[in-house]
CSV table of C-alpha atoms in Angstrom, one decimal:
chain,number,residue,atom,x,y,z
A,20,MET,CA,-17.0,-8.4,-21.0
A,21,SER,CA,-18.6,-11.3,-19.1
A,22,ASN,CA,-16.7,-13.7,-21.2
A,23,SER,CA,-13.4,-12.3,-20.8
A,24,TYR,CA,-13.9,-11.5,-17.1
A,25,PRO,CA,-16.3,-14.1,-15.6
A,26,LEU,CA,-15.7,-12.9,-11.9
A,27,LEU,CA,-14.8,-9.4,-12.2
A,28,SER,CA,-17.9,-8.5,-14.4
A,29,HIS,CA,-19.9,-9.3,-11.4
A,30,ILE,CA,-18.0,-7.5,-8.8
A,31,ASN,CA,-19.8,-4.1,-8.2
A,32,ASP,CA,-18.7,-3.3,-4.9
A,33,PRO,CA,-16.4,-5.1,-2.3
A,34,SER,CA,-19.6,-6.7,-0.7
A,35,ASP,CA,-19.8,-8.9,-4.2
A,36,LEU,CA,-15.9,-9.7,-3.8
A,37,ARG,CA,-16.5,-10.8,-0.1
A,38,LYS,CA,-19.1,-13.3,-1.4
A,39,LEU,CA,-16.5,-15.5,-3.3
A,40,LYS,CA,-14.4,-18.2,-1.9
A,41,GLN,CA,-10.8,-17.5,-1.0
A,42,GLU,CA,-9.8,-20.2,-3.6
A,43,GLU,CA,-11.4,-17.8,-6.3
A,44,LEU,CA,-9.4,-14.8,-5.4
A,45,PRO,CA,-6.4,-15.5,-7.6
A,46,ALA,CA,-8.5,-15.8,-10.7
A,47,VAL,CA,-9.9,-12.3,-9.6
A,48,CYS,CA,-6.4,-11.0,-9.4
A,49,ASN,CA,-5.6,-12.3,-12.8
A,50,GLU,CA,-8.8,-10.6,-14.3
A,51,LEU,CA,-8.3,-7.4,-12.6
A,52,ARG,CA,-4.7,-7.2,-13.7
A,53,ASN,CA,-5.4,-7.9,-17.4
A,54,PHE,CA,-8.6,-5.5,-17.3
A,55,ILE,CA,-6.3,-2.6,-16.2
A,56,ILE,CA,-3.8,-3.4,-18.7
A,57,ASP,CA,-6.5,-3.8,-21.5
A,58,VAL,CA,-8.1,-0.3,-20.7
A,59,VAL,CA,-4.8,1.6,-20.1
A,60,SER,CA,-3.2,0.3,-23.3
A,61,SER,CA,-5.7,2.3,-25.4
A,62,ASN,CA,-6.4,5.3,-22.7
A,63,PRO,CA,-4.3,7.4,-20.6
A,64,GLY,CA,-3.1,6.2,-17.4
A,65,HIS,CA,-0.1,5.8,-15.0
A,66,PHE,CA,-0.6,2.1,-14.2
A,67,GLY,CA,2.7,0.6,-13.0
A,68,ALA,CA,2.1,1.0,-9.3
A,69,SER,CA,-1.5,-0.3,-9.7
A,70,LEU,CA,-0.4,-3.4,-11.1
A,71,GLY,CA,2.1,-3.9,-8.3
A,72,VAL,CA,-0.9,-3.9,-5.7
A,73,VAL,CA,-3.5,-6.0,-7.5
A,74,GLU,CA,-3.2,-8.9,-4.9
A,75,LEU,CA,-3.0,-6.3,-2.0
A,76,THR,CA,-6.1,-4.5,-3.4
A,77,VAL,CA,-8.0,-7.6,-3.5
A,78,ALA,CA,-6.8,-8.8,-0.1
A,79,LEU,CA,-7.8,-5.6,1.7
A,80,HIS,CA,-11.2,-5.3,0.3
A,81,TYR,CA,-12.0,-9.0,1.0
A,82,ALA,CA,-10.5,-8.7,4.6
A,83,PHE,CA,-12.0,-5.4,5.7
A,84,ASN,CA,-15.4,-4.0,5.6
A,85,THR,CA,-15.0,-1.2,3.3
A,86,PRO,CA,-16.3,1.6,3.1
A,87,TYR,CA,-16.8,1.6,6.9
A,88,ASP,CA,-13.2,0.6,7.3
A,89,LYS,CA,-11.0,3.0,5.4
A,90,ILE,CA,-8.0,2.4,3.0
A,91,ILE,CA,-6.0,5.4,1.9
A,92,TRP,CA,-3.6,4.7,-1.2
A,93,ASP,CA,-0.4,6.7,-1.5
A,94,VAL,CA,0.7,7.3,-4.3
A,95,GLY,CA,-2.8,7.9,-5.5
A,96,HIS,CA,-2.0,6.1,-8.8
A,97,GLN,CA,-2.0,2.8,-7.0
A,98,ALA,CA,-5.6,3.0,-6.8
A,99,TYR,CA,-6.7,1.8,-10.2
A,100,GLY,CA,-7.7,-1.9,-8.9
A,101,HIS,CA,-9.4,-0.2,-5.9
A,102,LYS,CA,-11.6,2.0,-8.1
A,103,ILE,CA,-12.4,-1.0,-10.5
A,104,LEU,CA,-13.4,-2.9,-7.4
A,105,THR,CA,-15.6,-0.2,-5.8
A,106,GLY,CA,-18.1,0.6,-8.6
A,107,ARG,CA,-16.1,2.3,-11.3
A,108,ARG,CA,-15.4,-0.7,-13.6
A,109,ASP,CA,-17.5,0.3,-16.2
A,110,LYS,CA,-16.3,3.9,-16.1
A,111,PHE,CA,-12.5,3.0,-15.9
A,112,HIS,CA,-12.1,3.7,-19.7
A,113,THR,CA,-12.8,7.4,-18.8
A,114,ASN,CA,-9.9,7.6,-16.4
A,115,ARG,CA,-8.1,10.8,-16.6
A,116,LYS,CA,-10.4,12.1,-19.4
A,117,TYR,CA,-12.5,15.2,-19.5
A,118,ARG,CA,-15.7,14.5,-17.3
A,119,GLY,CA,-14.2,11.2,-16.6
A,120,ILE,CA,-13.1,9.6,-13.4
A,121,SER,CA,-10.0,10.7,-11.7
A,122,GLY,CA,-6.7,9.2,-12.0
A,123,PHE,CA,-6.4,9.5,-8.0
A,124,PRO,CA,-8.6,8.9,-5.2
A,125,LYS,CA,-11.2,11.5,-5.0
A,126,MET,CA,-13.5,11.9,-2.1
A,127,THR,CA,-16.5,13.3,-4.1
A,128,GLU,CA,-16.3,10.4,-6.6
A,129,SER,CA,-16.8,7.6,-4.2
A,130,GLU,CA,-17.4,6.8,-0.7
A,131,TYR,CA,-14.7,4.3,-0.9
A,132,ASP,CA,-12.1,7.1,-1.4
A,133,ALA,CA,-11.4,8.1,2.2
A,134,PHE,CA,-8.9,10.7,1.4
A,135,GLY,CA,-7.8,12.7,-1.7
A,136,THR,CA,-4.3,11.5,-2.2
A,137,GLY,CA,-2.1,12.6,-5.2
A,138,HIS,CA,1.5,12.2,-5.4
A,139,SER,CA,2.4,11.7,-2.5
A,140,SER,CA,3.3,11.0,1.2
A,141,THR,CA,0.0,12.3,2.8
A,142,SER,CA,-1.7,8.8,3.7
A,143,ILE,CA,-0.2,8.2,7.2
A,144,SER,CA,-0.9,11.4,8.6
A,145,ALA,CA,-4.5,11.5,6.9
A,146,ALA,CA,-5.2,8.0,8.1
A,147,LEU,CA,-4.1,8.6,11.7
A,148,GLY,CA,-6.2,11.6,11.7
A,149,ILE,CA,-9.3,9.4,10.7
A,150,ALA,CA,-8.1,6.6,13.2
A,151,VAL,CA,-8.0,9.1,16.2
A,152,ALA,CA,-11.3,10.7,15.1
A,153,SER,CA,-12.9,7.3,15.0
A,154,ARG,CA,-11.5,6.2,18.3
A,155,GLN,CA,-12.9,9.4,20.1
A,156,LYS,CA,-16.3,8.7,18.6
A,157,GLY,CA,-16.2,5.1,20.0
A,158,GLU,CA,-16.2,3.6,16.5
A,159,GLU,CA,-14.6,0.1,15.9
A,160,ARG,CA,-13.1,1.3,12.6
A,161,GLN,CA,-10.0,-0.1,10.8
A,162,VAL,CA,-8.0,2.7,9.1
A,163,VAL,CA,-5.4,1.4,6.5
A,164,ALA,CA,-2.5,3.5,4.8
A,165,VAL,CA,-0.9,1.7,2.0
A,166,ILE,CA,2.2,4.0,1.1
A,167,GLY,CA,4.9,3.1,-1.5
A,168,ASP,CA,6.5,4.0,-4.9
A,169,GLY,CA,8.8,6.7,-3.0
A,170,ALA,CA,6.1,8.2,-1.0
A,171,MET,CA,8.1,7.1,2.2
A,172,THR,CA,11.0,9.5,1.2
A,173,ALA,CA,9.0,12.8,2.2
A,174,GLY,CA,9.1,14.5,5.4
A,175,LEU,CA,5.3,14.3,5.8
A,176,ALA,CA,5.5,10.5,5.9
A,177,PHE,CA,7.9,10.6,8.7
A,178,GLU,CA,5.9,13.2,10.7
A,179,GLY,CA,2.8,10.8,10.5
A,180,LEU,CA,4.9,7.8,11.6
A,181,ASN,CA,6.2,9.8,14.5
A,182,ASN,CA,3.0,10.8,15.6
A,183,ALA,CA,1.1,7.4,14.9
A,184,GLY,CA,3.9,5.8,17.2
A,185,ILE,CA,2.2,7.4,20.4
A,186,ALA,CA,-1.3,7.5,19.2
A,187,LYS,CA,-3.6,4.7,20.5
A,188,SER,CA,-5.4,4.3,17.4
A,189,ASN,CA,-6.7,1.5,15.2
A,190,LEU,CA,-4.2,2.2,12.3
A,191,LEU,CA,-2.4,0.0,10.0
A,192,VAL,CA,0.4,1.2,7.8
A,193,ILE,CA,1.4,-1.0,4.7
A,194,LEU,CA,4.7,-0.2,3.0
A,195,ASN,CA,4.5,-1.4,-0.6
A,196,ASP,CA,8.2,-1.6,-1.4
A,197,ASN,CA,8.7,-2.0,-5.1
A,198,ASN,CA,12.4,-2.1,-4.9
A,199,ILE,CA,12.8,0.6,-7.8
A,200,ALA,CA,14.4,4.0,-7.5
A,201,ILE,CA,14.6,6.0,-10.8
A,202,ASP,CA,17.5,8.1,-9.3
A,203,GLU,CA,19.8,7.7,-6.5
A,204,ASN,CA,18.8,8.6,-3.0
A,205,VAL,CA,20.2,11.9,-1.6
A,206,GLY,CA,20.1,13.8,1.6
A,207,ALA,CA,21.6,13.7,5.1
A,208,LEU,CA,19.5,11.1,6.5
A,209,LYS,CA,20.8,8.7,3.7
A,210,GLU,CA,24.3,9.7,4.1
A,211,TYR,CA,24.1,9.3,8.1
A,212,LEU,CA,22.6,5.9,7.7
A,213,LEU,CA,25.1,4.8,5.0
A,214,ASP,CA,28.1,5.8,7.3
A,215,ILE,CA,26.4,3.7,10.0
A,216,THR,CA,26.0,0.6,8.1
A,217,THR,CA,29.5,0.7,6.6
A,218,SER,CA,31.3,1.3,10.0
A,219,ARG,CA,33.3,-1.4,11.6
A,220,THR,CA,31.5,-1.1,14.9
A,221,TYR,CA,28.1,-1.5,13.3
A,222,ASN,CA,29.0,-4.5,11.4
A,223,LYS,CA,30.7,-6.2,14.4
A,224,LEU,CA,27.6,-5.7,16.6
A,225,LYS,CA,25.5,-7.0,13.6
A,226,ASP,CA,27.6,-10.1,13.3
A,227,GLN,CA,27.1,-10.8,17.1
A,228,ILE,CA,23.4,-10.3,16.9
A,229,TRP,CA,23.3,-12.5,13.9
A,230,HIS,CA,25.0,-15.3,15.8
A,231,ILE,CA,22.4,-15.0,18.7
A,232,LEU,CA,19.5,-15.1,16.5
A,233,GLY,CA,20.8,-18.0,14.9
A,234,LYS,CA,20.6,-19.8,18.3
A,235,ILE,CA,17.1,-18.4,18.9
A,236,SER,CA,16.0,-19.7,15.4
A,237,LYS,CA,16.8,-23.2,16.2
A,238,LYS,CA,14.4,-23.3,19.2
A,239,GLY,CA,11.5,-21.4,17.6
A,240,PRO,CA,10.5,-19.0,14.9
A,241,ASN,CA,13.1,-18.2,12.3
A,242,ALA,CA,14.3,-14.8,14.1
A,243,ARG,CA,17.0,-14.4,11.3
A,244,SER,CA,14.5,-14.4,8.6
A,245,PHE,CA,12.5,-11.5,10.3
A,246,ALA,CA,15.5,-9.4,11.1
A,247,ALA,CA,16.8,-10.0,7.4
A,248,GLN,CA,13.5,-8.8,6.0
A,249,LEU,CA,13.4,-5.8,8.2
A,250,GLU,CA,16.9,-4.7,7.4
A,251,ALA,CA,16.2,-5.1,3.7
A,252,GLY,CA,12.9,-3.2,4.1
A,253,LEU,CA,14.8,-0.3,5.9
A,254,LYS,CA,17.6,0.0,3.5
A,255,SER,CA,15.6,-0.2,0.4
A,256,THR,CA,13.5,2.7,1.8
A,257,ILE,CA,16.2,5.1,2.9
A,258,LEU,CA,19.7,3.9,1.2
A,259,ASP,CA,20.4,3.2,-2.4
A,260,ARG,CA,18.5,0.3,-4.0
């Protein structure tokens, strides 16, 4: 393994990752992605979401002091790279097999698995609970919820966001939007927002704001770029892709 994965073969936990130079991290990402593909190609696994968050996985474990800082993956099958970097590399071939490692984060399997997420939408509420408890205990702990692959469409995710908005806690929510939907989004919320975004009043106001942001962008940060990214993120989460 050391020949095929010269960096990854020496990462037994995130502390090893954090010893590397930032310039080496792209190579780690390439090795991690190839390792996942190599193993899952001959063993069962749902690896698409995990391939999409390879860079994010490496960045989070490099930037934060895990396992003291907590990362919750949602959907749970985004966590393959996380498992490999947190001491389960040599067991990854047993993923989803009898007596092997779980295909999802499992608290009894590793101290790095902060919550037993499956499929899906529990991460924000769980992370908020951990963050609030840490604050009450006087702990300077960062709690991160990585939510994506359709998990933002469930009611529990919106409930978590609603509560997180008023809780003064050290919580970071990362939306991993892969811009993919198997089926057309449905529901009253989708229809309501679609009606708004296609109305004449909304689009007239949008044009006026866009004009103002253009003037602001000439004098400072690109406000138009930020607004466009925010709009795209909201639309792709709730409306048709």
